[in-house]
mmCIF file of C-alpha atoms in Angstrom:
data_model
loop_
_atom_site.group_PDB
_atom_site.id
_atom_site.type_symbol
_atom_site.label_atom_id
_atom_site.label_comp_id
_atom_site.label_asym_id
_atom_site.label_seq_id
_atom_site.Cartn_x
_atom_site.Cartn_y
_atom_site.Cartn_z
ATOM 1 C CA UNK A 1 99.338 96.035 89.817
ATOM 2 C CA UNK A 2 96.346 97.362 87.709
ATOM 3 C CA UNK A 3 96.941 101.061 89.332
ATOM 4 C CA UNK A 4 100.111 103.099 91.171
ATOM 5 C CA UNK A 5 100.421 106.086 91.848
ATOM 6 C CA UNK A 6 104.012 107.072 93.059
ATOM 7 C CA UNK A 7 104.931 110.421 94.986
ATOM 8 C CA UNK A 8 102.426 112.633 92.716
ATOM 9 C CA UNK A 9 102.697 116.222 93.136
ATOM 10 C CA UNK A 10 100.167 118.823 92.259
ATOM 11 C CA UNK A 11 100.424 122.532 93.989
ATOM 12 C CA UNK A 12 98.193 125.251 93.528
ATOM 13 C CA UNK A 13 98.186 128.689 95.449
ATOM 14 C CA UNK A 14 95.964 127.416 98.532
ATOM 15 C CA UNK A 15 96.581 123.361 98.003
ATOM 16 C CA UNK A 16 99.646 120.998 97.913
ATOM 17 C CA UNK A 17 98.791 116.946 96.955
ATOM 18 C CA UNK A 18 100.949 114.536 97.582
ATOM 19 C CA UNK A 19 100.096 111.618 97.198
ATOM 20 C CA UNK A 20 100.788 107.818 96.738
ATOM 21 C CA UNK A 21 98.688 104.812 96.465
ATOM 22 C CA UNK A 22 98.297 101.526 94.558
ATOM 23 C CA UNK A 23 95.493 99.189 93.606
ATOM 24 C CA UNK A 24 95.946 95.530 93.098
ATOM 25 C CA UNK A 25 94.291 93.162 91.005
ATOM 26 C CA UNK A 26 90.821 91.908 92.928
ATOM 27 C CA UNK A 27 90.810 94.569 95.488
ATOM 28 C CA UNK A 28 88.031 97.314 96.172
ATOM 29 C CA UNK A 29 90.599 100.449 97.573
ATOM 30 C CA UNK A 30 88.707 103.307 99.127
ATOM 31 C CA UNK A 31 89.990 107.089 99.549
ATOM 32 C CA UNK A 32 88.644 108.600 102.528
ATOM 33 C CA UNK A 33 88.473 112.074 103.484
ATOM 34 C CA UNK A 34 86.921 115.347 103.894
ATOM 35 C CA UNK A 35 85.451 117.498 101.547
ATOM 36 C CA UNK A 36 88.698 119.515 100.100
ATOM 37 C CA UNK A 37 91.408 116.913 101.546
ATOM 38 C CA UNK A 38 92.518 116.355 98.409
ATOM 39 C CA UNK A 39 90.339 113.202 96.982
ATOM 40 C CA UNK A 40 88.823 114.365 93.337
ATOM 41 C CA UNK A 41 92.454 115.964 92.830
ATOM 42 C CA UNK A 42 94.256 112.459 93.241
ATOM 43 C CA UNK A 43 91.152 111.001 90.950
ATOM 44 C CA UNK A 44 91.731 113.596 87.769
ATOM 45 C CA UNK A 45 95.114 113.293 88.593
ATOM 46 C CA UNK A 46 95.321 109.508 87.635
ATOM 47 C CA UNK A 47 92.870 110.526 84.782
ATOM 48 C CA UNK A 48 94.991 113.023 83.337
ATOM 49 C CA UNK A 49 92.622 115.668 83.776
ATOM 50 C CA UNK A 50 95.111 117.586 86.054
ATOM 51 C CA UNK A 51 98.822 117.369 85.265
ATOM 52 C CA UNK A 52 100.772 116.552 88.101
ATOM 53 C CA UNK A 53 103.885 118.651 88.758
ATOM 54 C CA UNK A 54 106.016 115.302 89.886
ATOM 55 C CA UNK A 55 105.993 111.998 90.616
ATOM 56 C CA UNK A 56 104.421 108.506 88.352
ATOM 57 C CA UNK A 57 101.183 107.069 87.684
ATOM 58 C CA UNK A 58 100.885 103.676 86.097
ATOM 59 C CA UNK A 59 97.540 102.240 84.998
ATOM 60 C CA UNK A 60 98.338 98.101 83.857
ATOM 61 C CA UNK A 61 101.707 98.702 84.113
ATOM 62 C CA UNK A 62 101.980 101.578 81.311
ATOM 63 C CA UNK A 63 102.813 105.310 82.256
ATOM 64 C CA UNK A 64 98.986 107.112 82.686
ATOM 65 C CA UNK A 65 100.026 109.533 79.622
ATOM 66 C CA UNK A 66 100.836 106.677 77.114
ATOM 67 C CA UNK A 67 97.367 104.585 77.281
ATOM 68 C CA UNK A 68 96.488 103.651 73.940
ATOM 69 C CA UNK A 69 92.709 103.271 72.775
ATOM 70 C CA UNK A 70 92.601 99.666 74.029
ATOM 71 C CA UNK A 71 93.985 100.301 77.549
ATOM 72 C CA UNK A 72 91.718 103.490 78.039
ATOM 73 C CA UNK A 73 88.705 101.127 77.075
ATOM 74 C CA UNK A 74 89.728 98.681 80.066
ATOM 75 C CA UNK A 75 88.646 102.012 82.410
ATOM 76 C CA UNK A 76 85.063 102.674 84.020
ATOM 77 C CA UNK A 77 85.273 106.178 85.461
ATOM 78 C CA UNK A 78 82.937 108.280 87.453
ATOM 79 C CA UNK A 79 83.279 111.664 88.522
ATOM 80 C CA UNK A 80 80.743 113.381 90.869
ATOM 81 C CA UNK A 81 80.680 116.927 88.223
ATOM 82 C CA UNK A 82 80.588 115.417 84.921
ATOM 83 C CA UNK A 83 77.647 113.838 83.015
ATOM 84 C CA UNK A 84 76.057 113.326 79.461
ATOM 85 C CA UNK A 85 74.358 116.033 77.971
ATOM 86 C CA UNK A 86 70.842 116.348 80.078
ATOM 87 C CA UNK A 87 69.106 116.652 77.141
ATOM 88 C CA UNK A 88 69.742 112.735 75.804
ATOM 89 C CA UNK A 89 68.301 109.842 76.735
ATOM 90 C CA UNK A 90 69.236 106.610 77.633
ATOM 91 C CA UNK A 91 68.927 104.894 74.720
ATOM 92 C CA UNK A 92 71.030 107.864 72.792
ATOM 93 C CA UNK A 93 73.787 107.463 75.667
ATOM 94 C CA UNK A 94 73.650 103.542 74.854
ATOM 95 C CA UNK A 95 73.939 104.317 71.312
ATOM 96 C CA UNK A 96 77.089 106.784 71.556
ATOM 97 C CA UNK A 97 78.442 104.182 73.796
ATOM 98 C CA UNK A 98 77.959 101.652 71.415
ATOM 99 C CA UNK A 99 80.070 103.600 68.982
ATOM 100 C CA UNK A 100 82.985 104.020 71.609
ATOM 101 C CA UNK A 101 83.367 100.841 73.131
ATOM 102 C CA UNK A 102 84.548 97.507 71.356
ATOM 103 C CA UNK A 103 82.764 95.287 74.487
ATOM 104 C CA UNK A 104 79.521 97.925 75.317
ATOM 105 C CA UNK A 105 77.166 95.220 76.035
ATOM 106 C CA UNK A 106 73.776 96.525 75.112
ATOM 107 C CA UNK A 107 71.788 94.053 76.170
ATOM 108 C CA UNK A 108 72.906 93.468 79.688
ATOM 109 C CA UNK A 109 73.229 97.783 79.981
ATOM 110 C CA UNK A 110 69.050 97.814 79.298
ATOM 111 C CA UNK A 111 68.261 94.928 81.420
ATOM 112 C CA UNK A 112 70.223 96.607 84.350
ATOM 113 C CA UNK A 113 68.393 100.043 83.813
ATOM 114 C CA UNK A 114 64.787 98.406 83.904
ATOM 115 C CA UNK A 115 65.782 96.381 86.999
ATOM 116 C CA UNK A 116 66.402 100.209 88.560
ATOM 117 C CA UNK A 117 63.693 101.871 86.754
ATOM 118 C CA UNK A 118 65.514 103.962 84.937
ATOM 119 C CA UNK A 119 63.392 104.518 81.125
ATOM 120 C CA UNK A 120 65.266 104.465 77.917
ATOM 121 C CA UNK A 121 63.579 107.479 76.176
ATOM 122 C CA UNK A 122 63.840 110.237 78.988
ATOM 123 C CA UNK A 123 65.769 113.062 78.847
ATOM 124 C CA UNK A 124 68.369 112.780 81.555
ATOM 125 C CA UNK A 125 67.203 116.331 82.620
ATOM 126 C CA UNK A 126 63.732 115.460 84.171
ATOM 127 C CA UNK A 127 65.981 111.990 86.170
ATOM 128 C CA UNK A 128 66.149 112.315 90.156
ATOM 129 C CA UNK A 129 69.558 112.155 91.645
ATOM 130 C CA UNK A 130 69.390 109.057 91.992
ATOM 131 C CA UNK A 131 68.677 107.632 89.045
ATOM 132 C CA UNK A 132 71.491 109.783 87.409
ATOM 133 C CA UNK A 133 74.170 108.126 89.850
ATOM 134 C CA UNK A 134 72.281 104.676 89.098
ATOM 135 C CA UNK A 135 73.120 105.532 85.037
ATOM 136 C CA UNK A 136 76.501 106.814 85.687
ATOM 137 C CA UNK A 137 77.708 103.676 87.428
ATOM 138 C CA UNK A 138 76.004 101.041 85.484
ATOM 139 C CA UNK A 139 77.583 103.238 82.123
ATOM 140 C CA UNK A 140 80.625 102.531 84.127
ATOM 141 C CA UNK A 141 80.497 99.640 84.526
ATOM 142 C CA UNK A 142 78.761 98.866 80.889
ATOM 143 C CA UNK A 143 81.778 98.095 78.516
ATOM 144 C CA UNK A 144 83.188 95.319 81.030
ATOM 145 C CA UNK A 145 86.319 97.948 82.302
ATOM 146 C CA UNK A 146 88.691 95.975 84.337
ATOM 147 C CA UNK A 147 88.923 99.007 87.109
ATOM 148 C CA UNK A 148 86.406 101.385 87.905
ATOM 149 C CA UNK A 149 87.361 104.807 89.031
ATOM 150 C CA UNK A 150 84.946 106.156 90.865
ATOM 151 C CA UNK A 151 84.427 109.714 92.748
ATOM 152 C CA UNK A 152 82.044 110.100 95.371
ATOM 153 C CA UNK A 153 79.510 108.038 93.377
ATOM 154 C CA UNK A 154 76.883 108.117 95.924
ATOM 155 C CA UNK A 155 77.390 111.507 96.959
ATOM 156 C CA UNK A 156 73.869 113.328 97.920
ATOM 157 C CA UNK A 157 72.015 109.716 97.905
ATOM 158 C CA UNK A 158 69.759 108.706 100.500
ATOM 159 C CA UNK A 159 70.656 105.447 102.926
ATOM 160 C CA UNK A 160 68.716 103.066 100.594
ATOM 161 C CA UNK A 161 70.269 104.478 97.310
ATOM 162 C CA UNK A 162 73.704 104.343 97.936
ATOM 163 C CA UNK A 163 73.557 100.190 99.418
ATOM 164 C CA UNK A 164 71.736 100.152 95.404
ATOM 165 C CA UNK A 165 74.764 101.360 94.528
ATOM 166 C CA UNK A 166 76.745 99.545 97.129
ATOM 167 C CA UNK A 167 75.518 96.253 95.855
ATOM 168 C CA UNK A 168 75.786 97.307 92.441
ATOM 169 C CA UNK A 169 79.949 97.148 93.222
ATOM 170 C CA UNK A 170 79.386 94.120 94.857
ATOM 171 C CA UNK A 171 77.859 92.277 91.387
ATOM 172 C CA UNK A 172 80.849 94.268 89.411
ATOM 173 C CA UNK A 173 83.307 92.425 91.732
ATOM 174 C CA UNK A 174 82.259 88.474 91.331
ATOM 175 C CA UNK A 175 85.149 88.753 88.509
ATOM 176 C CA UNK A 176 87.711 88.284 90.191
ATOM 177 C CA UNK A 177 90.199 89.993 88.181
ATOM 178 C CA UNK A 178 88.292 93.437 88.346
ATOM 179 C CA UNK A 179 88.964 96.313 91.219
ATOM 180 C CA UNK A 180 87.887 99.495 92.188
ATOM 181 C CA UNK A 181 89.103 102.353 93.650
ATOM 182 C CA UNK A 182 86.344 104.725 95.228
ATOM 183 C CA UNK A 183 86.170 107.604 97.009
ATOM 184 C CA UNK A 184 83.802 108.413 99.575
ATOM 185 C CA UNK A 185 83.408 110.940 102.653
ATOM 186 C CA UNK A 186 80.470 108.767 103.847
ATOM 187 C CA UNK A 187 83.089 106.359 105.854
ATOM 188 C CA UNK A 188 80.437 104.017 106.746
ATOM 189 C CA UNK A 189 79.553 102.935 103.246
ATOM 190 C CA UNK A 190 82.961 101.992 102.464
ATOM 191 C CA UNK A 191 83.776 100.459 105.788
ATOM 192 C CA UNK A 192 81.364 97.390 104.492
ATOM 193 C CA UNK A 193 82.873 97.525 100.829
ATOM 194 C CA UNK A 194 86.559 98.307 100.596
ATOM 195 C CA UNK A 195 89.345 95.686 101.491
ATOM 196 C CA UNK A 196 91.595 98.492 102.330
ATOM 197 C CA UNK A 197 91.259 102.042 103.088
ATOM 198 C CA UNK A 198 93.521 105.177 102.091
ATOM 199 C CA UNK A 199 93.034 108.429 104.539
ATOM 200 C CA UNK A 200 93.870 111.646 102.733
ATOM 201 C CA UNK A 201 94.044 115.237 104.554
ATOM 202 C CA UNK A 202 95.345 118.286 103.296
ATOM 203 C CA UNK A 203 96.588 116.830 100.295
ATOM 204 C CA UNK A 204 98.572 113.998 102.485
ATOM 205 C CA UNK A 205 97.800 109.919 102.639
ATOM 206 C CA UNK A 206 97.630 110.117 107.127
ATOM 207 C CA UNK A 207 96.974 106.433 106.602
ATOM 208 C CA UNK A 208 96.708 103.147 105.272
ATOM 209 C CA UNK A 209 95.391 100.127 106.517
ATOM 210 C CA UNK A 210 93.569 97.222 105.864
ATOM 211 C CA UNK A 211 89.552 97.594 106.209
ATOM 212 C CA UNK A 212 89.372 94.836 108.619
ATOM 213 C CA UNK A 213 92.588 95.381 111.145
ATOM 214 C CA UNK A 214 90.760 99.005 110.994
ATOM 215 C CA UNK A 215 87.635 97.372 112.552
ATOM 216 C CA UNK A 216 89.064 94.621 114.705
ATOM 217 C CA UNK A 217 92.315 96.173 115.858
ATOM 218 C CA UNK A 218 91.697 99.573 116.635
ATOM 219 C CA UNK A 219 89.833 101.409 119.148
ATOM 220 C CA UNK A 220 89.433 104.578 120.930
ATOM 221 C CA UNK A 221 90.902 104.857 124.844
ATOM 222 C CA UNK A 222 89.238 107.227 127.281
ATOM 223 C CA UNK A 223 91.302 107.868 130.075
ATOM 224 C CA UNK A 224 91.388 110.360 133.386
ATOM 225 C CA UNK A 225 94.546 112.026 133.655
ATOM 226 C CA UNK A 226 96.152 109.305 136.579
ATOM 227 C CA UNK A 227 95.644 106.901 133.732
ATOM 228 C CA UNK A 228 97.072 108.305 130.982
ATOM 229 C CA UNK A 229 99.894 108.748 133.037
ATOM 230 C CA UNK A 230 100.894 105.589 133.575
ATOM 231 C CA UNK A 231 99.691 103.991 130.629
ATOM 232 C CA UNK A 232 102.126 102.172 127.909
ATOM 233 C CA UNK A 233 101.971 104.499 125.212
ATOM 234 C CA UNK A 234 103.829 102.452 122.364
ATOM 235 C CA UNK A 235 100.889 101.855 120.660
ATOM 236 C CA UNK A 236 98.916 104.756 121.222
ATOM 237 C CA UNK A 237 98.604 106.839 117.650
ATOM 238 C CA UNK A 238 96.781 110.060 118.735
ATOM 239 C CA UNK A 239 95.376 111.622 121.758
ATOM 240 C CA UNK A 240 93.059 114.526 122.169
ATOM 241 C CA UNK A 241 92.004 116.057 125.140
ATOM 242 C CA UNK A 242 88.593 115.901 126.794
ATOM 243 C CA UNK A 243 86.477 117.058 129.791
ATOM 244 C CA UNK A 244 87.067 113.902 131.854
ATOM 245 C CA UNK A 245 90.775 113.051 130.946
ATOM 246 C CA UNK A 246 91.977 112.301 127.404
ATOM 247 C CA UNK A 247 90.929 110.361 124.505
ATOM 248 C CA UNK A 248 92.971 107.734 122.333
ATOM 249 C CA UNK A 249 93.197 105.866 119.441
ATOM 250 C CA UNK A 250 95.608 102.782 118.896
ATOM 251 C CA UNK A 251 95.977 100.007 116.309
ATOM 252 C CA UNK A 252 96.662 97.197 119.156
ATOM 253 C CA UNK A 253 93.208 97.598 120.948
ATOM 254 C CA UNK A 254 94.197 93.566 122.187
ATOM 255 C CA UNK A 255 97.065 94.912 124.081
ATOM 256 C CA UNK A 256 95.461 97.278 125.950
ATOM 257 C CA UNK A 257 92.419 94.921 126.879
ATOM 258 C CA UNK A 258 94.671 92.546 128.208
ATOM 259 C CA UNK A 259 97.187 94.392 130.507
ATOM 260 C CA UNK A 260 95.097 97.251 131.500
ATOM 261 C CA UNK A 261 91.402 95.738 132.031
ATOM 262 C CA UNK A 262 90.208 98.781 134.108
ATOM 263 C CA UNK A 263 90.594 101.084 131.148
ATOM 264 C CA UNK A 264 87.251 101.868 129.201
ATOM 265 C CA UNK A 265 87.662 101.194 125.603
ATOM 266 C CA UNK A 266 85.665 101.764 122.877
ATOM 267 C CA UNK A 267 85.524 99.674 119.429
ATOM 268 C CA UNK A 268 87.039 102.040 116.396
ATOM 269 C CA UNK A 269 84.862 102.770 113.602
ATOM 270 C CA UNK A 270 86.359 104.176 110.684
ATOM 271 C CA UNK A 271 84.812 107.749 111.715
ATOM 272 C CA UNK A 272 86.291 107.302 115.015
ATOM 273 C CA UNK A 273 89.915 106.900 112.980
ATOM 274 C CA UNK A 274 89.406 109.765 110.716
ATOM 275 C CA UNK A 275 88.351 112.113 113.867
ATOM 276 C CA UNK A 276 91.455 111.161 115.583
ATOM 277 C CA UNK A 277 93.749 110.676 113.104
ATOM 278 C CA UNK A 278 92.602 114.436 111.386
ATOM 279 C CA UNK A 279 91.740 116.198 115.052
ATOM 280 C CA UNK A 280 94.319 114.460 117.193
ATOM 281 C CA UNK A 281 97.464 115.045 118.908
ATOM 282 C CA UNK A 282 100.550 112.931 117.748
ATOM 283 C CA UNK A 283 102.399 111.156 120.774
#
C-alpha cells in the first residue's frame, strides 16, 4: 500500500474531516467533491501541512511524520495555491531542483517543457495559466516520484488543457509501479482517468467505488408516484423528488432493466452520482 489514510480527524470552528482512504500500488485514485467538501484538507493533511487531531496516515508503509529525506523524494506533489517564486524561470526552477533531488532528470524535464512550449528563461510571472499547471505537473512528475499527489491540477484550464494534462498522467502511469491520487471537482475528467473514485462531502467519504461499476452499474430511475410504489427498493441508494414522480439512483441498474422493463432509466454518470448521492434522500 504506497498510501493510507486511517480515520483522520481535523476540526475547525465551521468544518469537521473525517476521513479514510488508501492508494495501492498501480492505481490512479480520484477525490471527488465540491468546492469546500473537504478535498485540499485531506491533501495537506497527508502532507503534513495540517496536523490532524486523530487517526493514521502511512505513506510506503512508514507513519506520514517519520519520512526521511529518501522517502519524501519518492513524492510528486501539487497543490492548486502554491508555486515557485514568479519571478524565476524555468531553467532556475530546474536548477534548484537539481540541487534537491538525487533522480531530477534534467534532460527529459527540458524536452517535456519544449514539447508544451513552455521557454526556459521566462519569468514564471508573464506564463498563462496554463502553462503554470503544465510546469507544476511535469516538476511533479520530474524527479521520477513513485506517487503523485495532486490537488485540483487542472483547476481553471480550458477543455483542451486539462486532456494535456490528462494525458500527461497517462505517460506518468506506463510504470507500472507508480500511482496517483488526484483531486478534481471536474467529475468528467477523472471519470476517463481514475480506476477508482472517493466522494467526499462535508468533510465525510459518501462513497467509494470502482470507476467502472460507477459507469456500467449505476443509473438514475425516474419514476411517477404508482411506480415508485411498487418498485423493489433494495437496491435503490437515494431518491429525490421531482415534478413528474421521483428520481433514483442505484448501483444494480441490471436488476432493474430486467424485472421492471417499463421503467425509464437513465445511464449514471459520475455527476449524476455526486447530485444524488450529495442532494438525495436516503431510503
Amino acid at each position: 500500500m504506497l498510501l493510507e489514510v486511517r480515520n483522520v480527524r481535523k476540526q475547525y470552528r465551521r468544518f469537521d474531516l473525517d476521513c479514510s482512504l488508501q492508494v495501492q500500488e498501480g492505481r490512479i485514485v480520484g477525490l471527488i467533491g465540491k468546492n469546500g467538501a473537504g478535498k485540499s484538507t485531506t491533501f495537506k493533511a497527508i502532507l503534513n501541512l495540517v496536523i490532524p487531531d486523530s487517526g493514521e496516515i502511512r505513506i510506503f508503509g512508514t507513519d506520514s511524520r517519520e519520512l526521511d529525506s529518501e522517502l519524501r523524494q519518492r513524492i510528486g506533489v501539487v497543490l492548486a495555491d502554491s508555486t515557485f517564486s514568479n519571478i524565476m524561470t524555468v531553467k532556475q526552477i530546474a536548477d534548484v531542483m537539481g540541487r534537491l533531488y538525487a533522480k531530477f532528470d534534467a534532460e527529459d524535464f527540458f524536452r517535456k517543457c519544449d514539447r508544451f512550449q513552455i521557454p526556459l528563461r521566462q519569468k514564471t510571472k508573464e506564463f498563462s495559466t496554463g502553462m503554470l499547471a503544465r510546469l507544476k505537473l511535469l516538476i511533479a512528475m520530474s524527479y521520477q516520484a513513485d506517487l503523485l499527489i495532486l490537488d485540483e491540477p487542472a483547476a481553471g484550464l480550458d477543455v483542451l488543457a486539462r486532456e494535456e494534462i490528462m494525458d500527461l498522467l497517462r505517460e506518468y502511469m506506463m510504470e507500472e509501479h507508480r500511482s496517483i491520487l488526484i483531486s478534481s471537482h471536474i467529475s468528467s475528467d477523472l471519470e476517463k482517468l481514475c480506476d477508482e473514485i472517493y466522494m467526499i462531502d462535508q468533510g465525510r467519504i459518501i462513497l467509494h467505488e470502482e470507476t467502472d461499476r460507477i459507469l456500467s452499474d449505476y443509473g438514475i430511475l425516474k419514476l411517477d408516484e404508482a411506480q415508485f410504489s411498487g418498485i423493489e427498493k433494495q437496491y435503490l441508494l437515494r431518491k429525490q423528488k421531482e415534478a413528474y414522480g421521483v428520481r433514483c439512483l442505484t448501483d444494480a441498474r441490471q436488476f432493474y432493466l430486467e424485472n421492471y422493463p417499463g421503467v425509464l432509466m437513465e445511464k449514471g454518470s459520475i455527476d449524476d452520482v455526486i447530485s444524488m448521492m450529495i442532494q438525495g434522500e436516503r431510503l
